[in-house]
Amino acid sequence: MGEEQGKKVLEDGWLAARSTDVELTGIQLTTTHPPSSDASPWMPAVIPGTVLATLVKNNFIPDPFYGINNEAIMDIGDSGREYYTFWFFTTFQCKLSSDQHVDLNFGGINYSAEVYLNGHQIILPKGMFRRHSVDVTDILLPEGQNMLAVLVYPPDHPGKIPPQGGQGGDHEIGKDVTTQYVQGWDWMAPIRDRNTGIWDEVSITVTGPVKIVDPHLVSSFFDGYKRVYLHATAELVNKSAMSANCSLKILVSTELDGNTNLVEHLQTQNLSIPAQSNIQYTFPQMFLYKPNLWWPNGMGKQSLYNVEIGVEVDGYGESDSWTNHFGFRKIHSEIDSVTGGRLFKVNGEPIFIRGGNWILSDGLLRLSKKRYETDIKFHADMNFNMLRCWGGGLAERPDFYHYCDIYGLLVWQEFWITGDVDGRGDPVSNPDGPLDHDLFLLCARDTVKLLRNHPSLALWVGGNEQTPPDDINTALTTDLKLHPFYLKSNSNSNSTSTTSKDETTLTLMDPSQYLDGTRVYIKGSLWEGFADSNGGWTDGPYEIQNPEDFFKDEFYNYGFNPEVGNVGMPVADTIRATMPEEGWVIPLFNELESGYVEEVANPIWVYHKYIPYSKPGKVHDQILMYGKPKDLDDFCLKAQLVNYVQYRALLEGWTSRMWSKYTGVLIWKTQNPWTGLRGQFYDHLHDQTAGFYGCRHAAEPIHVQLNLATYFIEVVNTTSEELADVAIEVSVWDLEGTCPYYKVSETLSIPSKKTVSLFEMTYPKSKNPKPVYFLLLKLYDTSNSHIISRNFYWLHLPNTTGDYKLLEPYKKTKIPLKLTSDISISGSTYNVRVKVKNKSKKPDPVTLLDKNKFMETNFDCDFDEVDKNKNKNKKKEKEIGLFKKVYGLLKEDDDGVRVSEVNGSGVGVAFFLNFSVRGSGKGFEKKGDKRILPVHYSDNYFSLVPEEEMTVNISFEVPEGVTPRVSLRGWNYDGGHTVR
């Protein structure tokens, strides 16, 4: 018996040591003197990860993301490259039979390495963004352990950090093909080892005589997407010394319920491959009729097929197999004649882009499937439909793209050029890109092969705010040219007009033979339909705004903004978890002669790139609008109010001009790869800010909103269907609990893919309007009163001196609430459903829709509706015990649902309610931060008017031995009520 064929990831048992502390050679380490985990200087290693990740894990350096610990860590610019040159070591078993072959694979190394396997040396050349695969069949030990040692060298030009800091340090890092953010940016402190390490998985792959390499899958569409062809080309490598007669199979299937696969297409071809050679084999086209299409988030389902390619060799049997998900979809983009912005179409349907800029998941490259899934699901939950992988970061990993495929996030992938490091900046950087242009192109082509089969990948871009050097740009333009099928406008592909026989019989070069051929390549992020289209520095702005300005004609003058930024203060618990007490001091508010206030933050906040909530001369301090904060908790709570307002207004302002002025916007940025204090919807610990939920509402596929500049009510319909027989309920609530304004519109129809301005919300013009008030908009189906979109605002009268200081005493108005809870547990995953009702009585004359009965949508909800009758009969004893244990004072209704009451004598709006989940028990006894993270909420930071109710679904995983508590707080309820 030989080794089981396929891939085996070498993820356990890695050790690491600084090279200058190891006196042995690689040959000695992998033959006579293997290291031991209990012998200095060796320590457990983080793989995938970096040298810093390993040093942090072993407490040899402080956490660089905590406080200003990063300043205590030696920078490679001062220490020299040897200081961060490290050995990594592991062992593995692999017992081959005759005719089996094994490759040793490295998904990514930064920057170069010497590999030693059982005393044999292998040199891995430079380049962060290239895969390495080495045939090690002849140097494996047939019995016993194989010893593997890898000596990893940092980038050749790590550079120094100039005193002024800035974008990309002294720009030396741009001479190498590696990440450029690592010398620091205006949102990131320098990474001291420049991400040196084995930053992607290490594996071995065992095959027979013939190996399958980098198949390329492409689909072409005809007759309005009814007739689809799947094209496939694969490289086949015959590793044996004899000619191989092969049977090559391709299978296309779909997964049905119950883990059953439905075969859609099966094809077998016979061929012969000469000894010690490789060939490119293109399958005959495969026809499918009306396949399920893959759609971006908010446009439909993310249908995925399984494609399996297998090769059998005469006299051996199955030699190798390759399996991949594949989505049938066509992405097209062009410069829109109306707006001048780049217009994206998927399967012939225009899509209004609302998304964000992505740097990377973790600054120490501690990358994992679990973290990627949380990150991508968070973006889908915000109703985003695109992520831009910024050029100073990573060529993202297949795991990232896998979850973008699953959750419907289109991806704009840039190559490794940024304006600050490649042509401008202080000091002025080198415009000619990396020193080795051939290496750049090798890495680029390998990246294309790695990622090209993912349906989420939408376009390639040469660089951030810069174009690659002319020779690189010319080569990329040639390499990534579109196949003729994809040069055609999608407007023609929906037509049933005749298609030439040449096209249907593919006398053209098969599209799967192209390097890509299906996606546009654009030379830079400010060209060809982005910003001013000509490379002018016309993205941004990046700071606080007056919310109404987002709706004004003069705010942004171009059709598609690839970067517009804003604030991003996290919650107080995150500040306490990531900073010592001196970092808990809130900013000073210095009033200037102009009347504006300048925020002066403490040095730790400044180090973590805090961006103020004021812009003297343009925007008055948006936190002080709610009253001067008393302490950290008060400051962070008021910051969440501003976060919500800012990001909702940003997206609503762009969507207000959908297709008339704009084709899309990408927010800078959605998250931080460290504990930064700007531009984020969730922090590095995975706790969401209120801006997350402002975006979630603003980017709904169907949305009702208030134009803050005109005070007209607008309805946005980004879907492909007309919205008929709907109406809008408008209600205004004051701080005394009365409803001075109520209106229900006439029955409406909203065209597909339109934003329609309907009528003015006239309350501010009425007699004696209140200076601060709440506005609730509900778009509903007139046939059954089901709510399609709900939007809640807090507003002051529209003048320059208005503020929200009256909300401060409103905290004393305690609103009675009723909470009805249900729970299900699957392994370590908890699903909690909480219905929250405002029990204060609404004014009798007001005939509001009394409940939030939301319509079913295509949104991929975290929870299935609980079948209470089924649960009543099958409730596990363990769950009953848990209920009794954690509910405490909650009373039990007959149907097993738990009911809790929050007492209060006030009448009015329950304002800015938010849930959190905390733990107690094993591992939490001495832990300062008791939050359980991440948590997925169907909504949070929400408000309820009298007699209104809302159901919130909450999902999270609980570590073993930990008891979770779900708590509710609010602006006018700060008691931290435990709902379970």
Tab-separated table of C-alpha atoms in Angstrom, residues 328-478:
chain	number	residue	atom	x	y	z
A	328	PHE	CA	-21.746	30.264	-14.289
A	329	ARG	CA	-21.801	34.001	-14.703
A	330	LYS	CA	-20.663	36.707	-17.097
A	331	ILE	CA	-19.074	39.907	-15.832
A	332	HIS	CA	-18.835	42.874	-18.144
A	333	SER	CA	-17.845	46.471	-17.438
A	334	GLU	CA	-17.714	49.605	-19.545
A	335	ILE	CA	-17.520	53.340	-19.109
A	336	ASP	CA	-21.072	54.625	-18.703
A	337	SER	CA	-21.997	57.333	-21.197
A	338	VAL	CA	-24.212	59.175	-18.690
A	339	THR	CA	-22.026	59.337	-15.592
A	340	GLY	CA	-18.540	58.677	-16.922
A	341	GLY	CA	-18.189	56.023	-14.232
A	342	ARG	CA	-17.390	52.372	-14.794
A	343	LEU	CA	-20.622	50.420	-15.057
A	344	PHE	CA	-20.590	46.755	-14.076
A	345	LYS	CA	-23.006	44.196	-15.432
A	346	VAL	CA	-23.410	40.650	-14.219
A	347	ASN	CA	-25.302	38.252	-16.468
A	348	GLY	CA	-26.447	41.250	-18.459
A	349	GLU	CA	-27.899	43.067	-15.446
A	350	PRO	CA	-26.375	46.401	-14.348
A	351	ILE	CA	-25.271	46.379	-10.714
A	352	PHE	CA	-24.860	49.504	-8.632
A	353	ILE	CA	-21.624	48.971	-6.722
A	354	ARG	CA	-21.650	49.601	-2.994
A	355	GLY	CA	-18.628	48.094	-1.327
A	356	GLY	CA	-15.381	48.647	0.452
A	357	ASN	CA	-11.619	48.625	0.309
A	358	TRP	CA	-9.920	45.602	1.823
A	359	ILE	CA	-6.308	45.561	2.988
A	360	LEU	CA	-5.854	42.142	4.554
A	361	SER	CA	-7.342	40.193	7.445
A	362	ASP	CA	-4.429	40.380	9.878
A	363	GLY	CA	-1.215	42.408	9.838
A	364	LEU	CA	0.814	39.429	11.097
A	365	LEU	CA	-0.702	37.219	8.382
A	366	ARG	CA	-2.292	34.827	10.864
A	367	LEU	CA	-4.694	33.801	8.122
A	368	SER	CA	-7.368	31.173	8.672
A	369	LYS	CA	-10.512	29.917	6.996
A	370	LYS	CA	-12.524	30.738	10.106
A	371	ARG	CA	-11.402	34.356	10.183
A	372	TYR	CA	-11.889	34.734	6.433
A	373	GLU	CA	-15.439	33.411	6.661
A	374	THR	CA	-16.307	35.855	9.440
A	375	ASP	CA	-14.774	38.759	7.526
A	376	ILE	CA	-16.579	38.009	4.281
A	377	LYS	CA	-19.902	37.207	5.903
A	378	PHE	CA	-19.735	40.528	7.735
A	379	HIS	CA	-19.431	42.297	4.380
A	380	ALA	CA	-22.336	40.344	2.922
A	381	ASP	CA	-24.380	41.168	6.014
A	382	MET	CA	-23.764	44.855	5.311
A	383	ASN	CA	-25.358	44.259	1.888
A	384	PHE	CA	-22.098	45.106	0.137
A	385	ASN	CA	-21.484	43.647	-3.309
A	386	MET	CA	-17.807	44.395	-3.961
A	387	LEU	CA	-14.447	44.367	-2.209
A	388	ARG	CA	-11.352	46.000	-3.633
A	389	CYS	CA	-8.092	44.259	-2.694
A	390	TRP	CA	-5.874	47.329	-2.465
A	391	GLY	CA	-2.510	47.261	-4.237
A	392	GLY	CA	-0.402	47.858	-1.137
A	393	GLY	CA	-1.779	44.715	0.490
A	394	LEU	CA	-2.055	41.103	-0.633
A	395	ALA	CA	-2.934	39.101	-3.650
A	396	GLU	CA	-5.633	37.479	-1.567
A	397	ARG	CA	-5.739	33.774	-0.889
A	398	PRO	CA	-8.095	31.169	-2.370
A	399	ASP	CA	-9.855	30.904	1.005
A	400	PHE	CA	-10.741	34.601	0.801
A	401	TYR	CA	-12.109	34.119	-2.705
A	402	HIS	CA	-13.950	30.952	-1.708
A	403	TYR	CA	-16.037	32.839	0.822
A	404	CYS	CA	-16.563	35.720	-1.612
A	405	ASP	CA	-17.951	33.069	-3.988
A	406	ILE	CA	-20.213	31.724	-1.243
A	407	TYR	CA	-21.504	35.100	-0.059
A	408	GLY	CA	-21.604	36.952	-3.374
A	409	LEU	CA	-18.893	39.595	-3.013
A	410	LEU	CA	-17.379	40.720	-6.306
A	411	VAL	CA	-13.633	41.291	-6.006
A	412	TRP	CA	-11.446	43.905	-7.631
A	413	GLN	CA	-7.886	42.545	-7.348
A	414	GLU	CA	-4.952	44.909	-7.716
A	415	PHE	CA	-1.349	44.062	-8.372
A	416	TRP	CA	1.431	45.377	-6.138
A	417	ILE	CA	1.866	48.984	-7.212
A	418	THR	CA	0.914	52.037	-5.116
A	419	GLY	CA	1.406	55.677	-5.993
A	420	ASP	CA	3.090	56.591	-2.714
A	421	VAL	CA	5.748	53.885	-3.093
A	422	ASP	CA	5.924	53.935	-6.894
A	423	GLY	CA	6.147	57.525	-8.020
A	424	ARG	CA	5.228	60.098	-5.399
A	425	GLY	CA	5.414	60.639	-1.646
A	426	ASP	CA	7.947	62.016	0.833
A	427	PRO	CA	10.665	61.238	-0.103
A	428	VAL	CA	9.629	61.023	-3.756
A	429	SER	CA	9.558	57.342	-4.642
A	430	ASN	CA	10.817	55.459	-7.657
A	431	PRO	CA	8.232	55.409	-10.495
A	432	ASP	CA	9.760	52.361	-12.155
A	433	GLY	CA	8.259	49.811	-9.781
A	434	PRO	CA	10.215	46.852	-8.445
A	435	LEU	CA	13.798	46.305	-9.547
A	436	ASP	CA	12.988	42.953	-11.153
A	437	HIS	CA	10.180	43.422	-13.668
A	438	ASP	CA	10.365	39.817	-14.821
A	439	LEU	CA	9.777	38.669	-11.251
A	440	PHE	CA	6.764	40.968	-10.952
A	441	LEU	CA	5.247	39.488	-14.102
A	442	LEU	CA	6.006	35.927	-13.010
A	443	CYS	CA	4.181	36.587	-9.732
A	444	ALA	CA	1.309	38.292	-11.545
A	445	ARG	CA	0.815	35.392	-13.962
A	446	ASP	CA	0.965	32.862	-11.151
A	447	THR	CA	-1.592	34.881	-9.184
A	448	VAL	CA	-3.927	34.891	-12.185
A	449	LYS	CA	-3.681	31.101	-12.442
A	450	LEU	CA	-4.321	30.770	-8.714
A	451	LEU	CA	-7.494	32.881	-8.667
A	452	ARG	CA	-9.030	32.905	-12.143
A	453	ASN	CA	-11.652	30.170	-11.580
A	454	HIS	CA	-13.476	32.096	-8.848
A	455	PRO	CA	-16.771	33.634	-10.005
A	456	SER	CA	-16.373	36.451	-7.466
A	457	LEU	CA	-13.232	37.786	-9.170
A	458	ALA	CA	-14.489	40.720	-11.243
A	459	LEU	CA	-11.482	42.629	-12.590
A	460	TRP	CA	-7.730	43.086	-12.467
A	461	VAL	CA	-6.191	46.489	-11.788
A	462	GLY	CA	-2.529	47.372	-12.290
A	463	GLY	CA	-2.072	49.470	-9.160
A	464	ASN	CA	-3.390	51.868	-6.557
A	465	GLU	CA	-3.387	55.523	-7.643
A	466	GLN	CA	-0.597	54.655	-10.060
A	467	THR	CA	-0.017	52.522	-13.121
A	468	PRO	CA	2.711	49.900	-13.433
A	469	PRO	CA	5.842	50.800	-15.406
A	470	ASP	CA	5.166	50.805	-19.148
A	471	ASP	CA	6.732	47.431	-19.878
A	472	ILE	CA	4.849	45.710	-17.065
A	473	ASN	CA	1.599	47.410	-18.018
A	474	THR	CA	2.026	46.416	-21.670
A	475	ALA	CA	2.713	42.816	-20.688
A	476	LEU	CA	-0.304	42.674	-18.353
A	477	THR	CA	-2.509	44.246	-21.013
A	478	THR	CA	-1.427	41.530	-23.448
